[in-house]
């Protein structure tokens, strides 16, 4: 028995998920841990208590 399935390509475009924003928010929320994991040599040099310059 064969079954035909028609893919609805339009359903892929119904959600405008901003994946870039999701990653930016994640890094923002976990910035200290992010730096510690990805740049462990730089981590001790950063004063996380100091406000960031805008």
mmCIF file with all atom_site columns, C-alpha atoms in Angstrom:
data_model
loop_
_atom_site.group_PDB
_atom_site.id
_atom_site.type_symbol
_atom_site.label_atom_id
_atom_site.label_alt_id
_atom_site.label_comp_id
_atom_site.label_asym_id
_atom_site.label_entity_id
_atom_site.label_seq_id
_atom_site.pdbx_PDB_ins_code
_atom_site.Cartn_x
_atom_site.Cartn_y
_atom_site.Cartn_z
_atom_site.occupancy
_atom_site.B_iso_or_equiv
_atom_site.pdbx_formal_charge
_atom_site.auth_seq_id
_atom_site.auth_comp_id
_atom_site.auth_asym_id
_atom_site.auth_atom_id
_atom_site.pdbx_PDB_model_num
ATOM 1  C CA . UNK A 1 1  ? 0.000  0.000  0.000  1.00 0.00 ? 1  UNK A CA 1
ATOM 2  C CA . UNK A 1 2  ? 1.365  3.411  -0.970 1.00 0.00 ? 2  UNK A CA 1
ATOM 3  C CA . UNK A 1 3  ? 0.521  6.671  0.716  1.00 0.00 ? 3  UNK A CA 1
ATOM 4  C CA . UNK A 1 4  ? 1.083  10.047 -0.844 1.00 0.00 ? 4  UNK A CA 1
ATOM 5  C CA . UNK A 1 5  ? 2.175  12.889 1.394  1.00 0.00 ? 5  UNK A CA 1
ATOM 6  C CA . UNK A 1 6  ? 2.176  16.454 0.190  1.00 0.00 ? 6  UNK A CA 1
ATOM 7  C CA . UNK A 1 7  ? 4.535  18.767 2.034  1.00 0.00 ? 7  UNK A CA 1
ATOM 8  C CA . UNK A 1 8  ? 3.162  22.210 2.832  1.00 0.00 ? 8  UNK A CA 1
ATOM 9  C CA . UNK A 1 9  ? 6.147  24.513 2.333  1.00 0.00 ? 9  UNK A CA 1
ATOM 10 C CA . UNK A 1 10 ? 4.144  27.570 3.413  1.00 0.00 ? 10 UNK A CA 1
ATOM 11 C CA . UNK A 1 11 ? 3.982  26.224 6.968  1.00 0.00 ? 11 UNK A CA 1
ATOM 12 C CA . UNK A 1 12 ? 7.736  26.840 7.291  1.00 0.00 ? 12 UNK A CA 1
ATOM 13 C CA . UNK A 1 13 ? 7.261  30.555 6.761  1.00 0.00 ? 13 UNK A CA 1
ATOM 14 C CA . UNK A 1 14 ? 4.380  31.149 9.165  1.00 0.00 ? 14 UNK A CA 1
ATOM 15 C CA . UNK A 1 15 ? 6.631  31.657 12.176 1.00 0.00 ? 15 UNK A CA 1
ATOM 16 C CA . UNK A 1 16 ? 9.155  34.476 12.085 1.00 0.00 ? 16 UNK A CA 1
ATOM 17 C CA . UNK A 1 17 ? 11.425 33.159 14.814 1.00 0.00 ? 17 UNK A CA 1
ATOM 18 C CA . UNK A 1 18 ? 14.342 35.475 15.392 1.00 0.00 ? 18 UNK A CA 1
ATOM 19 C CA . UNK A 1 19 ? 17.071 32.925 16.122 1.00 0.00 ? 19 UNK A CA 1
ATOM 20 C CA . UNK A 1 20 ? 19.728 35.625 16.179 1.00 0.00 ? 20 UNK A CA 1
ATOM 21 C CA . UNK A 1 21 ? 17.849 37.469 18.941 1.00 0.00 ? 21 UNK A CA 1
ATOM 22 C CA . UNK A 1 22 ? 17.460 34.218 20.909 1.00 0.00 ? 22 UNK A CA 1
ATOM 23 C CA . UNK A 1 23 ? 21.242 33.667 20.901 1.00 0.00 ? 23 UNK A CA 1
ATOM 24 C CA . UNK A 1 24 ? 21.946 37.297 21.760 1.00 0.00 ? 24 UNK A CA 1
ATOM 25 C CA . UNK A 1 25 ? 19.562 37.117 24.715 1.00 0.00 ? 25 UNK A CA 1
ATOM 26 C CA . UNK A 1 26 ? 21.161 33.896 25.909 1.00 0.00 ? 26 UNK A CA 1
ATOM 27 C CA . UNK A 1 27 ? 24.665 35.379 25.762 1.00 0.00 ? 27 UNK A CA 1
ATOM 28 C CA . UNK A 1 28 ? 23.417 38.542 27.470 1.00 0.00 ? 28 UNK A CA 1
ATOM 29 C CA . UNK A 1 29 ? 21.851 36.586 30.326 1.00 0.00 ? 29 UNK A CA 1
ATOM 30 C CA . UNK A 1 30 ? 24.832 34.254 30.754 1.00 0.00 ? 30 UNK A CA 1
ATOM 31 C CA . UNK A 1 31 ? 27.619 36.604 29.692 1.00 0.00 ? 31 UNK A CA 1
ATOM 32 C CA . UNK A 1 32 ? 29.966 35.859 32.583 1.00 0.00 ? 32 UNK A CA 1
ATOM 33 C CA . UNK A 1 33 ? 29.605 32.103 32.093 1.00 0.00 ? 33 UNK A CA 1
ATOM 34 C CA . UNK A 1 34 ? 29.939 32.556 28.325 1.00 0.00 ? 34 UNK A CA 1
ATOM 35 C CA . UNK A 1 35 ? 33.269 34.383 28.727 1.00 0.00 ? 35 UNK A CA 1
ATOM 36 C CA . UNK A 1 36 ? 34.497 31.865 31.284 1.00 0.00 ? 36 UNK A CA 1
ATOM 37 C CA . UNK A 1 37 ? 33.735 28.958 28.956 1.00 0.00 ? 37 UNK A CA 1
ATOM 38 C CA . UNK A 1 38 ? 34.893 30.385 25.616 1.00 0.00 ? 38 UNK A CA 1
ATOM 39 C CA . UNK A 1 39 ? 37.825 32.548 26.765 1.00 0.00 ? 39 UNK A CA 1
ATOM 40 C CA . UNK A 1 40 ? 39.110 31.114 30.043 1.00 0.00 ? 40 UNK A CA 1
ATOM 41 C CA . UNK A 1 41 ? 42.431 33.004 29.718 1.00 0.00 ? 41 UNK A CA 1
ATOM 42 C CA . UNK A 1 42 ? 40.625 36.341 29.452 1.00 0.00 ? 42 UNK A CA 1
ATOM 43 C CA . UNK A 1 43 ? 38.088 35.648 32.197 1.00 0.00 ? 43 UNK A CA 1
ATOM 44 C CA . UNK A 1 44 ? 40.290 36.629 35.207 1.00 0.00 ? 44 UNK A CA 1
ATOM 45 C CA . UNK A 1 45 ? 41.116 39.968 33.555 1.00 0.00 ? 45 UNK A CA 1
ATOM 46 C CA . UNK A 1 46 ? 37.503 41.166 33.408 1.00 0.00 ? 46 UNK A CA 1
ATOM 47 C CA . UNK A 1 47 ? 35.887 43.093 36.258 1.00 0.00 ? 47 UNK A CA 1
ATOM 48 C CA . UNK A 1 48 ? 32.271 41.966 35.956 1.00 0.00 ? 48 UNK A CA 1
ATOM 49 C CA . UNK A 1 49 ? 31.189 44.297 38.778 1.00 0.00 ? 49 UNK A CA 1
ATOM 50 C CA . UNK A 1 50 ? 31.968 47.320 36.579 1.00 0.00 ? 50 UNK A CA 1
ATOM 51 C CA . UNK A 1 51 ? 29.187 48.631 34.331 1.00 0.00 ? 51 UNK A CA 1
ATOM 52 C CA . UNK A 1 52 ? 29.664 48.262 30.583 1.00 0.00 ? 52 UNK A CA 1
ATOM 53 C CA . UNK A 1 53 ? 30.385 51.360 28.502 1.00 0.00 ? 53 UNK A CA 1
ATOM 54 C CA . UNK A 1 54 ? 27.631 52.292 26.086 1.00 0.00 ? 54 UNK A CA 1
#
